[in-house]
Coordinates of C-alpha atoms in Angstrom, one line a residue:
M6 CA 2.3 -9.5 73.5
G7 CA 0.3 -11.4 70.9
L8 CA -3.1 -10.8 69.4
F9 CA -6.2 -12.5 70.7
S10 CA -7.2 -15.5 68.5
L11 CA -10.7 -16.7 67.6
S12 CA -10.3 -19.6 70.1
G13 CA -10.2 -17.1 73.0
G14 CA -6.5 -17.3 73.6
V15 CA -3.7 -15.2 72.2
T16 CA -1.6 -15.6 69.1
F17 CA 2.0 -15.9 70.3
E18 CA 5.1 -16.4 68.2
P19 CA 8.3 -16.8 70.3
S20 CA 10.6 -15.4 67.7
T21 CA 8.7 -12.0 67.6
D22 CA 6.7 -11.8 70.9
I23 CA 9.4 -12.7 73.4
P24 CA 11.1 -9.4 74.4
Q25 CA 14.9 -9.1 74.6
L26 CA 16.1 -10.6 77.8
D27 CA 19.3 -8.6 78.3
G28 CA 20.7 -9.2 81.8
K29 CA 18.2 -11.9 82.7
V30 CA 19.3 -15.1 84.4
I31 CA 17.0 -18.1 83.7
L32 CA 16.8 -21.6 85.1
V33 CA 14.9 -24.4 83.3
T34 CA 14.5 -27.8 84.9
D35 CA 14.5 -31.1 82.9
A36 CA 15.9 -29.1 80.0
N37 CA 17.7 -31.8 78.0
T38 CA 14.6 -33.0 76.1
G39 CA 11.1 -32.0 75.0
L40 CA 9.5 -28.8 76.3
G41 CA 12.4 -27.9 78.5
K42 CA 14.9 -28.1 75.8
Q43 CA 12.7 -26.2 73.4
T44 CA 12.1 -23.5 76.1
V45 CA 15.9 -23.0 76.4
L46 CA 16.3 -22.8 72.6
E47 CA 13.6 -20.2 72.2
L48 CA 14.8 -18.0 75.1
A49 CA 18.4 -18.3 73.9
R50 CA 17.5 -16.3 70.8
H51 CA 16.7 -13.2 72.9
R52 CA 20.0 -12.4 74.5
P53 CA 19.6 -13.5 78.1
A54 CA 22.7 -13.1 80.4
K55 CA 22.7 -16.9 81.1
I56 CA 20.4 -19.9 81.1
F57 CA 21.0 -22.8 83.5
L58 CA 19.8 -26.2 82.1
T59 CA 19.1 -29.0 84.6
A60 CA 19.0 -32.7 83.8
R61 CA 19.4 -35.9 85.9
T62 CA 23.0 -36.1 84.8
L63 CA 25.5 -33.5 83.7
D64 CA 26.2 -35.6 80.5
K65 CA 22.6 -35.2 79.4
A66 CA 22.6 -31.5 80.2
N67 CA 25.9 -30.9 78.4
H68 CA 24.7 -32.8 75.3
A69 CA 21.6 -30.6 75.1
I70 CA 23.8 -27.5 75.5
S71 CA 25.9 -28.7 72.5
E72 CA 22.8 -29.2 70.4
I73 CA 21.4 -25.8 71.3
H74 CA 24.7 -24.0 70.6
Q75 CA 24.5 -25.4 67.1
A76 CA 21.4 -23.3 66.6
V77 CA 22.3 -20.3 68.8
S78 CA 26.0 -20.0 69.4
N79 CA 26.3 -16.6 71.2
V80 CA 24.5 -17.5 74.4
A81 CA 25.8 -18.5 77.8
L82 CA 24.4 -21.9 78.9
E83 CA 25.4 -23.8 82.0
S84 CA 24.6 -27.3 83.0
L85 CA 23.2 -28.3 86.4
E86 CA 22.6 -31.8 87.7
L87 CA 19.2 -32.2 89.3
D88 CA 17.0 -35.2 89.9
L89 CA 13.6 -34.1 91.0
R90 CA 13.0 -37.5 92.6
S91 CA 15.5 -36.7 95.3
L92 CA 15.3 -33.8 97.7
Q93 CA 19.0 -34.2 98.4
S94 CA 19.7 -33.7 94.7
V95 CA 17.4 -30.6 94.8
Q96 CA 19.3 -29.2 97.7
K97 CA 22.7 -29.8 96.1
A98 CA 21.6 -28.2 92.9
A99 CA 20.2 -25.2 94.7
K100 CA 23.6 -24.7 96.5
V101 CA 25.5 -25.0 93.2
F102 CA 23.2 -22.5 91.5
T103 CA 23.4 -19.9 94.3
S104 CA 27.1 -20.1 94.4
S105 CA 27.2 -19.5 90.6
S106 CA 24.6 -16.7 90.3
E107 CA 23.6 -13.7 92.4
R108 CA 20.2 -13.5 90.7
L109 CA 17.4 -15.5 89.2
D110 CA 14.8 -13.7 87.0
I111 CA 12.8 -16.5 85.4
L112 CA 12.4 -20.1 86.7
F113 CA 10.7 -22.8 84.7
L114 CA 9.8 -25.8 86.9
N115 CA 9.5 -28.0 83.9
A116 CA 9.5 -31.8 84.5
G117 CA 7.0 -34.5 84.8
I118 CA 6.1 -38.2 84.7
M119 CA 2.7 -39.5 83.7
A120 CA 0.9 -42.7 84.8
H121 CA 4.0 -44.1 86.3
P122 CA 3.9 -47.5 88.0
E123 CA 3.4 -47.5 91.8
G124 CA 6.5 -46.3 93.5
I125 CA 8.1 -43.8 95.8
T126 CA 10.8 -41.2 95.5
N127 CA 14.2 -41.5 97.4
D128 CA 12.5 -39.6 100.2
G129 CA 9.5 -41.8 100.6
Y130 CA 6.9 -39.8 98.6
E131 CA 4.5 -41.2 95.9
I132 CA 6.7 -40.9 92.8
Q133 CA 4.4 -38.9 90.5
F134 CA 3.5 -36.4 93.3
G135 CA 7.1 -36.2 94.4
T136 CA 8.3 -35.4 90.9
N137 CA 5.5 -33.4 89.5
H138 CA 4.8 -31.3 92.6
R139 CA 7.5 -28.9 91.5
V140 CA 10.9 -29.0 93.0
A141 CA 10.1 -32.4 94.4
Y142 CA 7.9 -31.1 97.2
G143 CA 6.3 -34.4 98.0
S144 CA 2.8 -35.7 98.3
M145 CA -0.2 -35.2 100.6
L146 CA -0.4 -39.0 100.9
S147 CA 1.6 -39.0 104.1
K148 CA 4.5 -40.7 102.2
S149 CA 2.3 -43.6 101.0
N150 CA 3.0 -45.2 97.7
G151 CA -0.4 -44.3 96.3
E152 CA -1.8 -47.8 96.1
A153 CA -5.4 -46.6 96.6
L154 CA -5.2 -44.6 93.4
G155 CA -4.7 -45.6 89.8
T156 CA -1.8 -44.4 87.7
V157 CA -3.8 -41.7 85.9
A158 CA -5.5 -40.5 89.1
R159 CA -2.2 -40.2 90.9
Y160 CA -0.9 -38.1 87.9
G161 CA -4.0 -35.9 88.1
Q162 CA -3.4 -35.4 91.8
S163 CA 0.1 -34.3 91.2
K164 CA -1.0 -31.8 88.6
L165 CA -3.6 -30.4 91.0
A166 CA -0.8 -29.8 93.5
K167 CA 1.1 -27.8 90.9
I168 CA -1.9 -25.5 90.3
L169 CA -2.7 -25.0 94.0
F170 CA 1.0 -24.4 94.8
A171 CA 1.3 -21.6 92.2
Q172 CA -1.9 -19.9 93.6
E173 CA -0.6 -20.0 97.2
L174 CA 2.9 -18.8 96.3
A175 CA 1.3 -15.9 94.4
R176 CA -0.8 -15.0 97.4
R177 CA 2.1 -15.1 99.9
Y178 CA 4.8 -13.6 97.8
R179 CA 3.2 -10.7 95.9
E180 CA 6.6 -9.5 94.6
L181 CA 6.7 -12.6 92.4
T182 CA 4.7 -13.5 89.3
V183 CA 3.8 -17.1 89.6
S184 CA 1.7 -19.1 87.2
S185 CA 0.9 -22.7 86.3
V186 CA 0.4 -23.7 82.7
H187 CA -0.9 -26.6 80.6
P188 CA 0.9 -27.1 77.3
G189 CA -1.8 -29.1 75.7
I190 CA -1.4 -32.6 74.4
V191 CA 2.2 -32.5 73.3
L192 CA 3.9 -35.2 71.2
T193 CA 6.7 -35.8 73.6
N194 CA 7.8 -39.0 75.4
L195 CA 5.9 -38.2 78.6
S196 CA 3.2 -40.9 78.0
N197 CA 5.8 -43.5 77.2
V198 CA 6.1 -44.3 80.9
M199 CA 2.5 -45.5 81.1
V200 CA 3.7 -49.0 81.6
E201 CA 1.0 -49.9 84.1
T202 CA -1.8 -48.7 81.8
S203 CA -3.9 -51.4 80.1
F204 CA -3.0 -52.6 76.6
W205 CA -6.1 -51.0 75.0
K206 CA -5.5 -47.7 76.7
K207 CA -2.0 -47.7 75.3
I208 CA -3.3 -48.3 71.9
A209 CA -5.9 -45.5 72.3
M210 CA -3.1 -43.1 73.4
K211 CA -1.1 -44.0 70.3
L212 CA -4.0 -43.4 68.0
I213 CA -5.4 -40.3 69.6
A214 CA -2.2 -38.4 70.4
P215 CA -1.2 -37.8 66.7
L216 CA -4.7 -36.5 66.0
Q217 CA -5.1 -34.2 68.9
G218 CA -1.5 -33.6 69.9
V219 CA 0.7 -30.6 69.0
T220 CA 4.4 -30.4 68.3
V221 CA 6.9 -29.4 70.9
E222 CA 7.4 -26.1 69.1
E223 CA 3.7 -25.4 69.5
G224 CA 3.3 -26.9 73.0
V225 CA 6.1 -24.7 74.5
K226 CA 4.3 -21.5 73.6
N227 CA 2.0 -21.3 76.6
Q228 CA 4.9 -21.4 79.1
L229 CA 7.0 -19.0 77.1
W230 CA 4.0 -16.6 77.0
A231 CA 3.4 -17.0 80.7
S232 CA 7.0 -16.1 81.5
T233 CA 7.4 -13.1 79.3
A234 CA 4.0 -11.5 78.6
P235 CA 3.3 -8.3 80.6
N236 CA -0.3 -9.1 81.4
V237 CA 0.1 -12.4 83.2
I238 CA -2.0 -12.7 86.3
S239 CA 0.0 -14.1 89.2
G240 CA -1.5 -17.3 90.6
E241 CA -3.5 -18.0 87.5
Y242 CA -3.7 -21.3 85.7
Y243 CA -3.4 -21.0 81.9
E244 CA -4.3 -23.3 79.1
P245 CA -2.9 -22.7 75.6
V246 CA -2.3 -20.0 74.9
G247 CA -3.0 -17.5 77.6
V248 CA -6.5 -18.9 78.4
A249 CA -7.3 -18.2 82.0
G250 CA -10.3 -19.2 84.1
K251 CA -10.2 -22.9 83.5
G252 CA -10.2 -25.6 86.2
N253 CA -12.7 -26.9 88.7
K254 CA -13.7 -26.4 92.3
Y255 CA -10.6 -28.2 93.5
T256 CA -8.2 -26.0 91.5
R257 CA -9.9 -23.0 93.0
D258 CA -9.9 -24.0 96.6
P259 CA -7.9 -21.4 98.6
K260 CA -8.0 -23.5 101.8
L261 CA -6.6 -26.5 100.0
A262 CA -3.9 -24.4 98.5
E263 CA -2.9 -23.0 101.8
E264 CA -2.9 -26.4 103.4
L265 CA -0.7 -27.7 100.6
L266 CA 2.0 -25.0 101.0
D267 CA 1.9 -25.3 104.8
W268 CA 2.3 -29.1 104.5
T269 CA 5.1 -28.7 102.0
E270 CA 7.0 -26.3 104.3
K271 CA 6.5 -28.6 107.3
E272 CA 7.9 -31.5 105.4
L273 CA 10.9 -29.6 104.3
N274 CA 11.6 -28.3 107.8
E275 CA 11.4 -31.8 109.2
L276 CA 13.9 -32.9 106.5
K277 CA 16.1 -29.9 107.5
L278 CA 16.0 -28.5 104.0

């Protein structure tokens, strides 16, 4: 799907390169704004059986559904309340979903916070790690609040966990296709939470983002490609669009990936989840 571009990636247009999704059930987290909402909109145009949209409140999810139905009316969309900062909310959402659907074909773990002030989730995990380590799987900081790390460093650590987590899931569950993706610098409100960042860094972000950033419509292409293209390598990390092989020694550390998933499962077992 898609031709190779001069930049080394692929040329991917959702309207023509996403295959028909007849019978597919899809779940997209944080789907009321930004990349999540755009993901639902693009997939809705290709006849899926149903798409579940999650948001922190049902009102937010239902509002997004109303807006998407204005563009694509003949698609089944269902709202699901999910706050990734709370494992109790994750567990509740999982129960609601499994009682509503017998299958799940495509899962987008799409949500994130960036350079957030020091803090912890409802379950005691550093807040960026607890939110960005998908499905609120916690941090490797032994439930510390991350005081030893700056805001951007904590954000980077949480994104490293995402990459390692996908690698280890792919290794252990070979029947699944799992990938982690980077959308590029997208002009969304993600960086608006950088309240702890210095004044000059905020100014730099405001100046640089419009020059280097891409629209949501462009930024969503990498994750849409990774979820629908036939040649996706399970466990791989992709930069836009479909560019594999990036990263560093930490993102390609199988021992660290194994330890992360073992730790995650241990934490969930201790919480009886």
